[in-house]
Every structure is written in structure tokens, then in C-alpha cells.
Coordinates of C-alpha atoms and ligand atoms in Angstrom, one line a residue:
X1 CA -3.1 -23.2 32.3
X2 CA -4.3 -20.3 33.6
X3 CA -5.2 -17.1 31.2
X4 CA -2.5 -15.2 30.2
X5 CA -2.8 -11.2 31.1
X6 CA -2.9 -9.4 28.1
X7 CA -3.0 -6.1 30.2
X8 CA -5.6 -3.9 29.2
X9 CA -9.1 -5.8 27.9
X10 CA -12.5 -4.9 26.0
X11 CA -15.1 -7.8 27.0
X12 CA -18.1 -8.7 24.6
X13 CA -20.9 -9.9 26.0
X14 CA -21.9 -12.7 23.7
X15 CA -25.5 -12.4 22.6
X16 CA -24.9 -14.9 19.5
X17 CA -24.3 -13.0 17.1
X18 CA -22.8 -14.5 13.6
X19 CA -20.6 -11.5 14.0
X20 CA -19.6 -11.5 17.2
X21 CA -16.0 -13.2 16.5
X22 CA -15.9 -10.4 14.4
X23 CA -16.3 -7.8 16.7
X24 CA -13.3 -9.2 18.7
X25 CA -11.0 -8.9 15.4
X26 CA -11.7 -5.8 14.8
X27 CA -10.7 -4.4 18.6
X28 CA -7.5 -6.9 18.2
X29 CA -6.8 -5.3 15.3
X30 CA -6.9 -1.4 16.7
X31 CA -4.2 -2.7 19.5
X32 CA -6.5 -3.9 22.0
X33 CA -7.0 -7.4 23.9
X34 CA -10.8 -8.7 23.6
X35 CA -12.5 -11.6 24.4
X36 CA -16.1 -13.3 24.1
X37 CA -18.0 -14.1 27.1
X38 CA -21.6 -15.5 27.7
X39 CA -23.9 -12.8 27.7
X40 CA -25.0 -13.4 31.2
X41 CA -21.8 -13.0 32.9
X42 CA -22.5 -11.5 36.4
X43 CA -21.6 -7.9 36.9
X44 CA -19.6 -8.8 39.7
X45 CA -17.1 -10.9 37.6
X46 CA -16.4 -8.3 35.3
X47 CA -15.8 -5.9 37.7
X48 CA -13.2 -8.3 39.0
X49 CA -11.8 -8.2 35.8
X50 CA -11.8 -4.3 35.0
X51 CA -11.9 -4.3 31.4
X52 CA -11.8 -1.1 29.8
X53 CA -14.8 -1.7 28.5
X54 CA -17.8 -3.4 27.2
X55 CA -19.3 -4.7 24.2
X56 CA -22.6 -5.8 24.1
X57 CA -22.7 -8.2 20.7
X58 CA -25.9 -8.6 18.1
X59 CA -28.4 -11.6 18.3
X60 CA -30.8 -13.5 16.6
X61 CA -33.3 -12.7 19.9
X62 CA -36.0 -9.4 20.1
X63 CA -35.6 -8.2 23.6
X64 CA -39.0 -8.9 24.4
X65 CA -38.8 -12.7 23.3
X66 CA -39.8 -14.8 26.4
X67 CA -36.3 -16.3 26.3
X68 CA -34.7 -13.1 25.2
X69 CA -30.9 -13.4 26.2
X70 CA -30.3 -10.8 28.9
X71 CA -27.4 -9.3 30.5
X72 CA -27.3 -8.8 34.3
X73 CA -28.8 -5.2 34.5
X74 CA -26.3 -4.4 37.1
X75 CA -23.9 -3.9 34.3
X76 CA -25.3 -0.4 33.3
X77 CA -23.8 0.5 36.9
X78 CA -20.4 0.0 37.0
X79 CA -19.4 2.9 35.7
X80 CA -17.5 0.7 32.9
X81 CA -17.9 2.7 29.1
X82 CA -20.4 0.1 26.7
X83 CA -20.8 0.2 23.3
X84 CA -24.4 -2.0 22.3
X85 CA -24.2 -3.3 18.7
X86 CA -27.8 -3.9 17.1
X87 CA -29.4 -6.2 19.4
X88 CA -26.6 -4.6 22.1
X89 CA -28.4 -0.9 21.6
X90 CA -31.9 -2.6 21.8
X91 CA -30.6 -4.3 25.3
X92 CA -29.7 -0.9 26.5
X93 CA -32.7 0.7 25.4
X94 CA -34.7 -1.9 27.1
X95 CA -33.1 -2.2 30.2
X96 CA -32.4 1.9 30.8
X97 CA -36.4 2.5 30.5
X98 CA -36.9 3.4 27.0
X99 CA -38.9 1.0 24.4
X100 CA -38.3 -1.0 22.0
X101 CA -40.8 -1.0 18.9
X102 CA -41.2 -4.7 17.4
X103 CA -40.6 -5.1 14.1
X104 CA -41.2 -1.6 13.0
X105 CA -39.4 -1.0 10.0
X106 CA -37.2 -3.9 8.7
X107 CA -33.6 -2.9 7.5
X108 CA -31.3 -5.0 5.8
X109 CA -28.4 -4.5 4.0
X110 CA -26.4 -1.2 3.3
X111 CA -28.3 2.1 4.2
X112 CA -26.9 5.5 4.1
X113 CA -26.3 6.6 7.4
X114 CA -26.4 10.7 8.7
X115 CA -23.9 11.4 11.5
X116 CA -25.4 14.1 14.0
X117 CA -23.0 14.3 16.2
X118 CA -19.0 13.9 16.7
X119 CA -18.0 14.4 20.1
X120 CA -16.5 11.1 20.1
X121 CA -18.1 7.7 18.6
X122 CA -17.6 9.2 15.4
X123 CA -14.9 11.5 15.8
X124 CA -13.4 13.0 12.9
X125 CA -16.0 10.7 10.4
X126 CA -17.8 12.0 7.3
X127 CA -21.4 13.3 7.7
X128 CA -22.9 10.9 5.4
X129 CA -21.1 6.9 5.6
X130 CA -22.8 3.8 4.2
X131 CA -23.4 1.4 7.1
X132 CA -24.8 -2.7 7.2
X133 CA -28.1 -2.6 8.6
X134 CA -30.0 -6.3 9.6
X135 CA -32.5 -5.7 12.2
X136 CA -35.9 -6.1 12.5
X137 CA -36.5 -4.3 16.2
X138 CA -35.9 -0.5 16.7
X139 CA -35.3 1.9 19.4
X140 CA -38.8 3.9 19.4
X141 CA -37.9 6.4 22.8
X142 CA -34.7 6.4 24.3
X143 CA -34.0 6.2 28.4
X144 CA -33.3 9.2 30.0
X145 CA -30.1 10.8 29.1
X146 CA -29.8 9.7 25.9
X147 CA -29.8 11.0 22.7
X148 CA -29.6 9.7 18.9
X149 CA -25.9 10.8 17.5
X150 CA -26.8 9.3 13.7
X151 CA -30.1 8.3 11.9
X152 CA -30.9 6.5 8.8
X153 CA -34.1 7.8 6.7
X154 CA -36.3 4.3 8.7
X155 CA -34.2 5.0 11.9
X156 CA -34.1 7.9 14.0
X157 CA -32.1 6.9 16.2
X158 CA -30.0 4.2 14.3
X159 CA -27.1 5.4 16.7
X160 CA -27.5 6.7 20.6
X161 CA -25.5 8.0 23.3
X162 CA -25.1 9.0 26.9
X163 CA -22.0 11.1 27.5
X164 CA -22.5 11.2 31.2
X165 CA -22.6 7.4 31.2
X166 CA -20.3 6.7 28.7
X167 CA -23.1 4.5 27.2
X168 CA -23.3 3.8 23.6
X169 CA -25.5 2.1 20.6
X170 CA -25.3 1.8 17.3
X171 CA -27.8 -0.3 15.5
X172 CA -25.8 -1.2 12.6
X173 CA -22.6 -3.6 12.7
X174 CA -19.3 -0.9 12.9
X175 CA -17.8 -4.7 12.5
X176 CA -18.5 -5.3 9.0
X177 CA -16.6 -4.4 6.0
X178 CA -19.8 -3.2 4.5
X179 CA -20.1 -0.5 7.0
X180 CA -17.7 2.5 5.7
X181 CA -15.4 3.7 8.2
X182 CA -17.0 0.8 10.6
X183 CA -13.0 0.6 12.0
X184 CA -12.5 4.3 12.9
X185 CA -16.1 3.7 15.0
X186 CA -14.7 0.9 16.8
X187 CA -11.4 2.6 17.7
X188 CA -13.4 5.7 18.2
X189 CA -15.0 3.7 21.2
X190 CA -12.1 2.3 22.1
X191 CA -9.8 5.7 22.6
X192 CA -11.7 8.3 23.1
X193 CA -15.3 6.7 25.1
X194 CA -12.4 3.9 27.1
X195 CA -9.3 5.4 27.3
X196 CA -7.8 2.8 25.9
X197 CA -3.8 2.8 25.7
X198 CA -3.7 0.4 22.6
X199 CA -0.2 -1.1 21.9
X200 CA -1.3 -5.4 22.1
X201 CA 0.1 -7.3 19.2
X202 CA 1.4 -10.5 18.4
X203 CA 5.0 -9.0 19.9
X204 CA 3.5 -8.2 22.9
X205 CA 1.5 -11.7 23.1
X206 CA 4.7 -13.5 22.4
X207 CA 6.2 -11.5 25.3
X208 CA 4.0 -12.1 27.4
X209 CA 3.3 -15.4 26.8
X210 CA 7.4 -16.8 26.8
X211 CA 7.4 -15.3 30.7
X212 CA 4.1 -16.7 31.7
X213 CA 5.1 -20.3 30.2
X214 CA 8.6 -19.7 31.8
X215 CA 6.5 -19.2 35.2
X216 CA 4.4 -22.3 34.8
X217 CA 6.9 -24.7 33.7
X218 CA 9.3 -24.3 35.9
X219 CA 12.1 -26.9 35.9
X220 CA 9.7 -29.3 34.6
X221 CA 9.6 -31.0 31.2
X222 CA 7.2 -30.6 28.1
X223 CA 6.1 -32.6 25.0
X224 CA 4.7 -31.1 22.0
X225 CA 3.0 -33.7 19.7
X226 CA 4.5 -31.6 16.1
X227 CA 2.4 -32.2 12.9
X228 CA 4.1 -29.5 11.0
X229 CA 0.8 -27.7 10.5
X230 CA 1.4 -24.0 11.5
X231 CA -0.5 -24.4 14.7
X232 CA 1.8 -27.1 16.6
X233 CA 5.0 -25.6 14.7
X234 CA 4.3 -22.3 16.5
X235 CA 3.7 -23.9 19.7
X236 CA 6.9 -25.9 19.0
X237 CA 8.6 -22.7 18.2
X238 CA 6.8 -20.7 21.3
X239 CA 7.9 -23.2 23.6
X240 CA 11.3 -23.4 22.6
X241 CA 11.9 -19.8 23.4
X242 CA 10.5 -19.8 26.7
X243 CA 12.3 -23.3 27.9
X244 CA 14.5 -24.7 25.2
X245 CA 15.8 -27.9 25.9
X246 CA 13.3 -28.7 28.4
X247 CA 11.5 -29.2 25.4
X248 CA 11.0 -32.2 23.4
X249 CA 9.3 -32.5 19.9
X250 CA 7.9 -35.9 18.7
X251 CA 6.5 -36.1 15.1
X252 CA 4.9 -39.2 14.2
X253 CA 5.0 -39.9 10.2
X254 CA 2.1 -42.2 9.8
X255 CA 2.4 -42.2 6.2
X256 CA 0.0 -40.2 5.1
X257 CA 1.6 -37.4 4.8
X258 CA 1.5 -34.7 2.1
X259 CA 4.8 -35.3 -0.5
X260 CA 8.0 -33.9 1.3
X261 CA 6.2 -33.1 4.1
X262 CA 8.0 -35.5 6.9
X263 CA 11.7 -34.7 5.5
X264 CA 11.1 -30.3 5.5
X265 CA 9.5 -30.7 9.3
X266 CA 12.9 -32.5 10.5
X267 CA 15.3 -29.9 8.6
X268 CA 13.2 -27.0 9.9
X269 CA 12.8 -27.9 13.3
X270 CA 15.9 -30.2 14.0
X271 CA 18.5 -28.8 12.1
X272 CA 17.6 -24.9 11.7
X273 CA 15.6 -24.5 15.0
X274 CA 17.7 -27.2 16.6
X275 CA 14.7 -28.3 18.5
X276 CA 14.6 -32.0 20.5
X277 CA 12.3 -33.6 17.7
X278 CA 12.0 -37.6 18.1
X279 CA 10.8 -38.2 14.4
X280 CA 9.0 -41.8 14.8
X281 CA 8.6 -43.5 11.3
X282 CA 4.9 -45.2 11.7
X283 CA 4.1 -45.9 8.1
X284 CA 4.1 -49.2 8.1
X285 CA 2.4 -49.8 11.3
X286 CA -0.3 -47.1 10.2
X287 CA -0.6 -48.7 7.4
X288 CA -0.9 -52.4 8.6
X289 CA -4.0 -51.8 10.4
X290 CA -5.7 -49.8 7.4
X291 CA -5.5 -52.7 5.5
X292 CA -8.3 -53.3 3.7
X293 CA -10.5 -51.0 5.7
X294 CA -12.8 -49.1 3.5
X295 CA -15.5 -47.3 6.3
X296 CA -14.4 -43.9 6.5
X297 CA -14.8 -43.2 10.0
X298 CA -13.5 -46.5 11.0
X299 CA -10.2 -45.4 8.9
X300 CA -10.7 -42.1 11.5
X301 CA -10.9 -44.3 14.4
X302 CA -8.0 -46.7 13.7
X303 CA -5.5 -43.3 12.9
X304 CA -6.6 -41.6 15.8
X305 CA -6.1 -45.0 18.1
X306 CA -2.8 -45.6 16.5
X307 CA -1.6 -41.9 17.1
X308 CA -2.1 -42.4 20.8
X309 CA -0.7 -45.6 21.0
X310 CA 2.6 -44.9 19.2
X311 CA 2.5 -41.1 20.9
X312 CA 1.7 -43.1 24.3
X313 CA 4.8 -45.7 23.4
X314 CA 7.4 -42.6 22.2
X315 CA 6.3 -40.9 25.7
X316 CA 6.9 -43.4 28.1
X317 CA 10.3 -44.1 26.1
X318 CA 12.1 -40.9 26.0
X319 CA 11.0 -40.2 30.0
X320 CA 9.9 -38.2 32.9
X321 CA 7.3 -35.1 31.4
X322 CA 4.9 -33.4 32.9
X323 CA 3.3 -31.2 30.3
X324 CA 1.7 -32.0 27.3
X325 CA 1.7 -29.1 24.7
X326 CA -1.3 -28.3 22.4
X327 CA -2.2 -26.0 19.7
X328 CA -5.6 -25.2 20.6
X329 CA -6.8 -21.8 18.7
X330 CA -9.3 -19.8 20.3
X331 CA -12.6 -20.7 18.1
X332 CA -12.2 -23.7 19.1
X333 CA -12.1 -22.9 23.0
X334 CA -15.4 -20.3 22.5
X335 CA -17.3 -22.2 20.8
X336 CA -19.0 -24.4 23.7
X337 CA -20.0 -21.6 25.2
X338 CA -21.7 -19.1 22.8
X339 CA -25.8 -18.2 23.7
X340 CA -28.2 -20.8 21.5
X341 CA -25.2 -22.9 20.5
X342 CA -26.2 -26.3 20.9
X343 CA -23.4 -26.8 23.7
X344 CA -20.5 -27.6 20.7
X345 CA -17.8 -30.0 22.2
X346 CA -14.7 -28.3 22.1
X347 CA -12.5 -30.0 19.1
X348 CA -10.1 -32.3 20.5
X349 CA -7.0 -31.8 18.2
X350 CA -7.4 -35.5 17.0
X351 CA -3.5 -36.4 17.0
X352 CA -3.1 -36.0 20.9
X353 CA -7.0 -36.7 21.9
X354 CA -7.2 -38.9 25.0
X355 CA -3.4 -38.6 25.6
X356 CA -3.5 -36.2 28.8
X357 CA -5.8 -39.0 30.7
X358 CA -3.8 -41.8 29.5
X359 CA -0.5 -40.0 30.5
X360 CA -1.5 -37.9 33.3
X361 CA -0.2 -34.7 31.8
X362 CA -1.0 -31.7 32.3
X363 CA -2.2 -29.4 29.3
X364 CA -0.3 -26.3 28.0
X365 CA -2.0 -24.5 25.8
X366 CA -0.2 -21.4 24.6
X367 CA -2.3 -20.3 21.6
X368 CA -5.9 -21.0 23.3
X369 CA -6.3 -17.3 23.0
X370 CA -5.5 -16.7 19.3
X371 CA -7.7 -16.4 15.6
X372 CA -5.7 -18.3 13.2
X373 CA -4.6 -15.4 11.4
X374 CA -3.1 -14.1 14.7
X375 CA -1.1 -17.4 14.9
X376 CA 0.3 -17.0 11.2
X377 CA 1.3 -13.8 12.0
X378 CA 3.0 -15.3 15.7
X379 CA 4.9 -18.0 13.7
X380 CA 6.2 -15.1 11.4
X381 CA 7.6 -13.4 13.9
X382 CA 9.5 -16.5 15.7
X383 CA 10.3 -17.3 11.9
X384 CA 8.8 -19.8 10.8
X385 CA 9.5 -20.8 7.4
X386 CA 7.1 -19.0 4.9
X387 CA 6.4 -22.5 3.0
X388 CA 4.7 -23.2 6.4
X389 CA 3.1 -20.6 7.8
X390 CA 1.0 -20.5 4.3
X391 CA 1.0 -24.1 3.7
X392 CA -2.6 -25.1 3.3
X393 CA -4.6 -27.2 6.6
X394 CA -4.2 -30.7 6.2
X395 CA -6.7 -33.0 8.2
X396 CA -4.9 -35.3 10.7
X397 CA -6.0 -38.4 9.3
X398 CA -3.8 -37.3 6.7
X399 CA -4.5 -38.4 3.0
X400 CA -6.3 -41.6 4.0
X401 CA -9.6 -38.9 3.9
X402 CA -8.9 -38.4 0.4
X403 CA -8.5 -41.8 -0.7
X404 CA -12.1 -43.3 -1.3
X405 CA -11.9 -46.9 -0.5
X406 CA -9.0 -48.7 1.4
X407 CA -5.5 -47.2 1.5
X408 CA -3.3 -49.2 -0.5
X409 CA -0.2 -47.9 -1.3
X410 CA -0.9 -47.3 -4.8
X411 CA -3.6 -45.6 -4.0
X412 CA -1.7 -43.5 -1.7
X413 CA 1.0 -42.8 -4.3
X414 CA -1.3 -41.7 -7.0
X415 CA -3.2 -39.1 -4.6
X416 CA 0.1 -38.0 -3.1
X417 CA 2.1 -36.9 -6.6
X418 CA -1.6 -35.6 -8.0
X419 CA -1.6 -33.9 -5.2
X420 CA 1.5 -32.2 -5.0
X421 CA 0.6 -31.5 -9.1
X422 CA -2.1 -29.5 -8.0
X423 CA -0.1 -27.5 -5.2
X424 CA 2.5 -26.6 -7.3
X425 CA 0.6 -25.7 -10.5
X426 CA -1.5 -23.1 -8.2
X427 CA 1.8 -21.4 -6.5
X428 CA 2.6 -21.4 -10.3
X429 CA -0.2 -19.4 -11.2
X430 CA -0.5 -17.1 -7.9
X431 CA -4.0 -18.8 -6.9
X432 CA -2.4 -20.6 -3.8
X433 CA -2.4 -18.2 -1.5
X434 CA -6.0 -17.1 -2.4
X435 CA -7.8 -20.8 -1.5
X436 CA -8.5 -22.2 1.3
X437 CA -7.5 -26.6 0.3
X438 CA -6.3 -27.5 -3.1
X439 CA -5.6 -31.6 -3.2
X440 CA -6.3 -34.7 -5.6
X441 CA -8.5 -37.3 -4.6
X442 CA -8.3 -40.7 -5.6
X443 CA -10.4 -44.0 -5.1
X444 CA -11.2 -47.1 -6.7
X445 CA -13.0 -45.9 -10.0
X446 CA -11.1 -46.4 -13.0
X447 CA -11.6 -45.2 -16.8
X448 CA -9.8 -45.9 -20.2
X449 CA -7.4 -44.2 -21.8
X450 CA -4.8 -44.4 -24.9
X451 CA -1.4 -44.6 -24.6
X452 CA 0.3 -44.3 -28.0
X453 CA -1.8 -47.0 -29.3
X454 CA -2.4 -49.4 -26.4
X455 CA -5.5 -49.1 -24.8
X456 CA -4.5 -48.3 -20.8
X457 CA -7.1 -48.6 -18.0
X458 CA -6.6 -46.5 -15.0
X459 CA -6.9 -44.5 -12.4
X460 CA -9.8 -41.6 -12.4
X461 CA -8.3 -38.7 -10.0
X462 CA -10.6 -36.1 -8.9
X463 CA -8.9 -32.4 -8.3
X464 CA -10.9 -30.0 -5.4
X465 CA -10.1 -26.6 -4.9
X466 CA -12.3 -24.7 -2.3
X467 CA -12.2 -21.1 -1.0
X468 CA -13.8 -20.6 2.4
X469 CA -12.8 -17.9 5.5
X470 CA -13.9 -20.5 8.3
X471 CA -14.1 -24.4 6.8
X472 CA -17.6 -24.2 8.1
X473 CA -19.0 -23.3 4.4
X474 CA -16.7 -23.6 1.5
X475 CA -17.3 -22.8 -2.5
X476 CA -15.7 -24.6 -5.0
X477 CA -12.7 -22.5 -6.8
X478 CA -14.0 -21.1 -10.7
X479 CA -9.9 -22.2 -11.8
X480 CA -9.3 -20.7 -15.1
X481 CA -9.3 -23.3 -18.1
X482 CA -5.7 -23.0 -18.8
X483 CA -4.8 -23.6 -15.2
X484 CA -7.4 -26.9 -14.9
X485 CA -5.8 -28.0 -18.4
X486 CA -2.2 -27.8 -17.6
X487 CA -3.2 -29.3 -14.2
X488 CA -5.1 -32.0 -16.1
X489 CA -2.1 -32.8 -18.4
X490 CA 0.7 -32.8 -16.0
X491 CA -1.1 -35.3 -13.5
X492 CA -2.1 -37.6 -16.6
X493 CA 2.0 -37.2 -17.8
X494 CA 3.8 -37.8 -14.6
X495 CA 1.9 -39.7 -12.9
X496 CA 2.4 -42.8 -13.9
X497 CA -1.2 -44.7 -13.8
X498 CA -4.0 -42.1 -14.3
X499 CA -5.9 -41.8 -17.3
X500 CA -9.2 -39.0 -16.1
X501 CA -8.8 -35.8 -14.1
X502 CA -12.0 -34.5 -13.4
X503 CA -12.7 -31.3 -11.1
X504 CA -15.2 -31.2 -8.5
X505 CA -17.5 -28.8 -8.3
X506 CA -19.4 -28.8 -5.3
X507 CA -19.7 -26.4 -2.4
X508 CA -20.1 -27.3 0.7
X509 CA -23.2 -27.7 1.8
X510 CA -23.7 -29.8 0.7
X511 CA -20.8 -31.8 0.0
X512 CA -17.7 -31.4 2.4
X513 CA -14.5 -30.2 1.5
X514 CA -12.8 -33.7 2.4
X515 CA -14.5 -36.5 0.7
X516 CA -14.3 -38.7 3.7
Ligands
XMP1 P1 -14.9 -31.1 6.0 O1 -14.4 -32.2 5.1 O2 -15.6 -31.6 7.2 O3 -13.6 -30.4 6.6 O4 -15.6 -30.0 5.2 C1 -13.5 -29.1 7.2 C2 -12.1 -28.8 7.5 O5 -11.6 -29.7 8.5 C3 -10.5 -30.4 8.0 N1 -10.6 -31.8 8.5 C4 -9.9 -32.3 9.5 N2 -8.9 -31.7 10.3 N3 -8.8 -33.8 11.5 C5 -8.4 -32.5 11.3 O6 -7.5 -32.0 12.0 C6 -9.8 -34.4 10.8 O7 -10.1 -35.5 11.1 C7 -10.3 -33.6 9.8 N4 -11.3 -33.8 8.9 C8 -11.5 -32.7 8.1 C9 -10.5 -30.3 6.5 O8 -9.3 -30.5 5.9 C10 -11.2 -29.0 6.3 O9 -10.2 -27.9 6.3

């Protein structure tokens, strides 16, 4: 599918940064389309694509590195406004015939910074703001035409600018929450350096995006594998505005799904959206060929093989389509190509990987611009159920990657309830919203317990709670006592079976948050 026009765009030259995603956020936030690109873009493309301006991002690089990451100098001539952040001021100090000095006073962390001047990149700030320093490089002489606009007490010219060029630098991160008014910079550069008109949102994405599906599509037909996470439901729910019963939904239950889950993602999109959903019960067939398999991955494997086949099987069935619908988020997309990343694979959504070769579809993939939070707050708007759009991710494989050992259907039944135990005692307590996963885990370890006066061996469940902003990294969750206890109780009580909760209480590293 070709990129949607978002109108109006900021581009950020990708120097790879750990901020650089970021960066983008923030200018999404203030009403303006941006996106990532490698750093060495040509100056040519982007002029093709007239973004209102540039961003040059940070980087782990010093300019003078021998495989320092540099832009094609020919941007500095396109008359386009810039804003360099960190390494992004260094670039343009280099590159414009000033110098760099190496190492010269290291500054990390917050650092009070003095505003000089505020003719427009820090319009209508304080004179004094804390800001997020993490540099080792400085600018030492500026190039011609420029002057410092802010300094810190190691940095004379910890923020530069060129009026006549509409050049900027700033060489701590505006991006941060750290940084003190680090918003109002950003928008700063965005209104008064760019122009920019603002006005993008998740309204005007969804506008947008409904016509240019409407475009593609045509009078052809499209599938949308639905696993009631909030990704594929808002491409369900995308879709279904833009071409409605050219449509068709197909959620495959393979058993291991989360309690209730199967039953609400029929009501919601059959009977309130009243969607074309083919709900295919593959429990049992799921759970034939997991017998007795204990390997994690090969569990992995056999899920991911059996979603193809039965999504293959349910394709050919219900007829002629020409599109296969994904819910690929933007992270994933960028990823691959970010400077010094080791060439990531773009992530495969695991329930439909393999299926557009097989099938000979071909891919629409109407959120492949999106952060996840912009894709709760799309779902929101094309009202999605509230129970969804917050529901915690849940891996594909389902709760076979919580249950260490084979699946049994015991097993399965002890970590499902426990499970739901957990859920509901966090919504109880307000915590649910504030964490990333919350499940039970179960496997083949057993423990004693009493039960009125018979001795009663049984199962051992393990509860994990983990906050993270990313799933990259992940802490575990410090639950109050009370909340573990009555957790503890209620999973021991009602379900029937267990006789130890435990809580784990590893982070990740280096543990994952799934424990297989
Ligand atoms: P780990 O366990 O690697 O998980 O720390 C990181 C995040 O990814 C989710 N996860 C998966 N999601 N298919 C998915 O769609 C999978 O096979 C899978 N494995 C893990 C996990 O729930 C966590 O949010």
C-alpha cells in the first residue's frame, strides 16, 4: 500500500538516537505529521517530499568518528527550516564550517539552561529552564551566521541559530520530559521557524485513511485475520468504515484464549459492529497437535503453522479476496531501518505470517504509520469498547507461553481462571491500567497444602505483573501486600486445584516477561 498523505510533514533524519521515536511523538503530539528516515536520505528525495521541515535526531556517533553517520551536506541548501538535536547541532556545526571540540566538557543529566534570546525557538519561554543534557562533544566556534541563543555554565553555545537560514541547534533533548518546557521548544520550531499549519490528529488520520483505503480497494474484497487485541479490532473497525461488507472478519479461537475472550470479540464485532466475522472454533485441533509437546518454541512453531493452515482453509472456503488486512504499527515498520541497528527483521504479526505468499494477497496495512498509543486513541474514536482498547497485550501463542510444560487442559484451566483472578483483582484496586501484563502462570511443579484436614497436593501458580513503556525492558510491579494477599487467597479459593501462589519478581533482563 502506498503511504498515506498526511498533508503537511516534519522529517527526522535518523542518526540513532534512543530518542529519536521520541522526537516524532512529540511533533505528532503539537498537530503535526512526522516520520523517521535514515539519516542519509538524499537531499533530492526530500525535496521531492517538501516537508515543512527537518529534524536532525541525536546519536551515539562524534562527528569526527571515521564512520560518523552523515547527512547529505546538500541538505543545508534547500532552503527547508532544521532543527539539529545534540548530535543534530554538532552535524550542523560540522558541516557549515565551524568545529566541533571532542570531548570537552562532559554533560549529563539535568543542567540549568540561560535563554539569550527569543525571537522564535524559544518564544515566550522563561529565562532560566532546566533542560536534559547527555553529550560528550560540543560546539567550540560556530559557522558563519550563527549565533548561540542559550548557554549552560559548561556550554556556551548549548543552543544556536541562523535566522537567515532558518537553521537551528539545540544540544540538549527539547524531547524529554526532563527538559522543562522541552514541548513549547518543539512547537516553537514547528510554528514560528516552519510555518507549520498544525491541525493532524487521529480524526484527521482516520479521514484520510477511510478515503485512501476506499481508493485502493475498489470493488475488491478484504480479509482481516481479528484476534481481538486492539490492533486488528481497529483495523477491523477502520476497514469497515471505508468498505463495509466488502469486508470479512475471521477469528480463529485456538483455545488459548484469555477467559471470555472468544465470546466478547463475537458480540462486539458481530452483533454491535455487525461486521462479516467467520468465528472458527480451533480448540481442539490446536490442541491435538500440542499434545504432549513440551519445547517452547516448538509449541511457537506448531501455533503459528496451525494458524496458517486453518486461516489458509477458512480463506479458500468463504471465496474470492484480494487483500489481506494487517495491523502492523509503525515501530515495527522503522525498526529495520534505523542507523547501527543490526538490520532488525520487521515482526511478522505471527497469526497471519506466511499467509500473503501462500494466498497471493495483497497486504493492507492501514495502521503502518501509527505509535500504539495513537492506535488506542483511533479505536476510541471508531468506538471501540473501552474493555478493549485498554485490555492488556496478549502474545499470539496465546496462554500456551504461560503454561511451562505441555498444554494439557488442566493446565490450561488453572492458568486461565488464575489468570482472570489476577485481572480482575487489579481493575479492583485501580492498578490495571497503570501495568503493562498482569497473568498467572502455571506448569508442572506441584506443592502441598491442607484442606480442612486432608493433606491436598497441587498445583504451584506463579502471578507476574510487569510495568514497561516498550516490552523491550520491563520491571516487575512492587503490588501492595494486601492486593498480593487477597490475589493469593482468591486463586487458592476458587480455583479448584492450587495449593502455592507465588509472585515473581524478576525484571526483564534478565528474565522475559512471558516465561516461554
Ligand atoms: P517477552 O516475553 O519476550 O515478551 O519479554 C515481550 C512482549 O511480547 C509479547 N509476546 C508475543 N506477542 N506473539 C506476540 O504477538 C508472540 O509470540 C509473543 N511472545 C511474547 C509479550 O506478551 C510481551 O508483551
Amino acid at each position: 500500500m502506498p503511504p498515506i498523505q498526511h498533508g503537511e510533514e516534519i522529517l527526522i533524519l535518523d542518526f540513532g538516537a534512543q530518542y529519536a521515536h521520541l522526537i516524532s511523538r512529540r511533533v505528532r503530539e503539537a498537530g503535526v505529521y512526522a516520520e523517521l528516515v535514515p539519516y542519509n536520505i538524499s537531499a533530492a528525495e526530500i525535496k521531492r517530499r517538501k516537508p515543512a521541515g527537518l529534524i536532525l535526531s541525536g546519536g551515539p556517533r562524534s562527528v569526527y568518528d571515521k564512520d560518523a553517520f552523515l547527512p547529505d551536506p546538500a541538505i543545508y541548501n534547500l532552503g527547508i527550516p532544521i532543527l539539529g538535536i545534540c548530535y543534530g547541532l554538532q552535524l550542523i556545526t560540522h558541516q557549515l564550517g565551524g568545529k566541533v571540540a571532542r570531548g570537552a566538557k562532559h554533560e549529563y543529566g539535568r543542567a540549568p539552561l540561560r535563554i539569550d534570546d527569543k525571537s522564535d525557538l524559544f518564544k515566550r519561554l522563561p529565562d532560566h529552564i532546566t533542560c536534559w543534557m547527555s553529550h560528550a562533544d560540543a560546539a567550540e566556534s560556530l559557522p558563519s551566521g550563527f549565533k548561540p541563543i542559550a548557554h549552560t555554565e559548561n556550554s556556551p553555545a548549548a543552543a544556536i541559530g541562523s535566522k537567515a537560514l532558518s537553521i537551528y541547534g539545540v544540544q540538549f533533548h527539547p524531547e524529554v520530559a526532563h527538559t522543562e518546557h522541552g514541548s513549547e521548544i518543539i512547537e516553537n520550531f514547528l510554528f514560528q521557524v516552519c510555518s507549520c499549519r498544525g491541525g493532524w490528529s487521529m480524526k484527521t488520520f482516520i479521514e484520510t485513511s477511510v478515503s485512501e483505503i476506499r481508493d485502493k480497494v475498489g470493488d475488491e474484497h478484504v480479509l482481516c485475520g481479528l484476534s481481538g487485541g486492539v490492533d486488528s479490532s481497529t483495523v477491523a473497525l477502520l476497514l469497515h468504515q471505508a468498505i463495509g461488507d466488502k469486508l470479512t472478519c475471521v477469528f480463529i479461537d485456538h483455545g488459548l484464549m484469555r477467559k471470555g475472550e472468544g465470546e466478547q470479540i463475537v458480540k462486539t464485532f458481530r452483533e454491535h459492529f455487525k461486521i462479516q466475522l467467520i468465528n472458527v472454533d480451533a480448540s481442539e485441533r490446536f490442541l491435538r497437535r500440542l499434545d504432549g509437546v513440551e519445547d517452547p518454541e516448538k509449541k511457537r512453531k506448531i501455533i503459528g503453522e496451525e494458524f496458517v493452515n486453518v486461516f489458509t482453509e477458512e480463506g479458500l472456503k468463504i471465496g474470492d479476496f484480494q487483500w489481506l488486512a494487517q495491523g502492523t504499527l509503525y515501530p515495527d515498520v522503522i525498526e529495520s531501518s534505523r542507523a547501527g541497528s543490526p538490520a532488525a527483521k520487521i515482526k511478522t504479526h505471527h497469526n497471519v505470517g506466511g499467509l500473503p505468499e501462500k494466498m497471493n494477497f495483497k497486504l493492507l496495512e492501514p495502521l503502518r504509520d501509527l505509535y500504539k498509543d495513537e492506535v488506542r486513541r483511533v479505536a476510541k474514536l471508531l468506538g471501540l469498547p473501552d474493555e478493549i482498547v485498554t485490555r492488556h497485550p496478549f502474545p499470539g501463542p496465546g496462554l500456551a507461553v504461560r503454561i511451562i510444560g505441555a498444554v494439557t487442559p488442566e493446565k490450561l484451566r488453572v492458568c486461565r481462571d488464575a489468570s482472570w483472578i489476577v485481572e480482575e483483582e487489579l481493575k479492583k484496586s485501580g492498578i490495571y491500567d497503570k501495568v503493562w501484563q498482569a497473568f498467572a502462570v502455571t506448569g508442572d511443579d506441584h506443592a502441598t497444602g491442607v484442606l480442612g484436614d486432608e493433606r491436598n497436593y497441587g498445583h504451584l501458580v506463579t502471578v507476574r505483573v510487569v510495568e514497561s513503556v516498550d516490552a523491550m525492558t520491563a520491571d516487575w510491579t512492587r503490588l501492595p501486600y494486601p492486593v498480593i494477599e487477597e490475589i493469593s487467597n482468591r486463586i487458592t479459593n476458587e480455583v479448584p486445584g492450587v495449593t502455592w501462589v507465588t509472585y515473581a519478581v524478576s525484571s526483564k533482563p534478565p528474565a522475559t516477561i512471558e516465561p516461554q
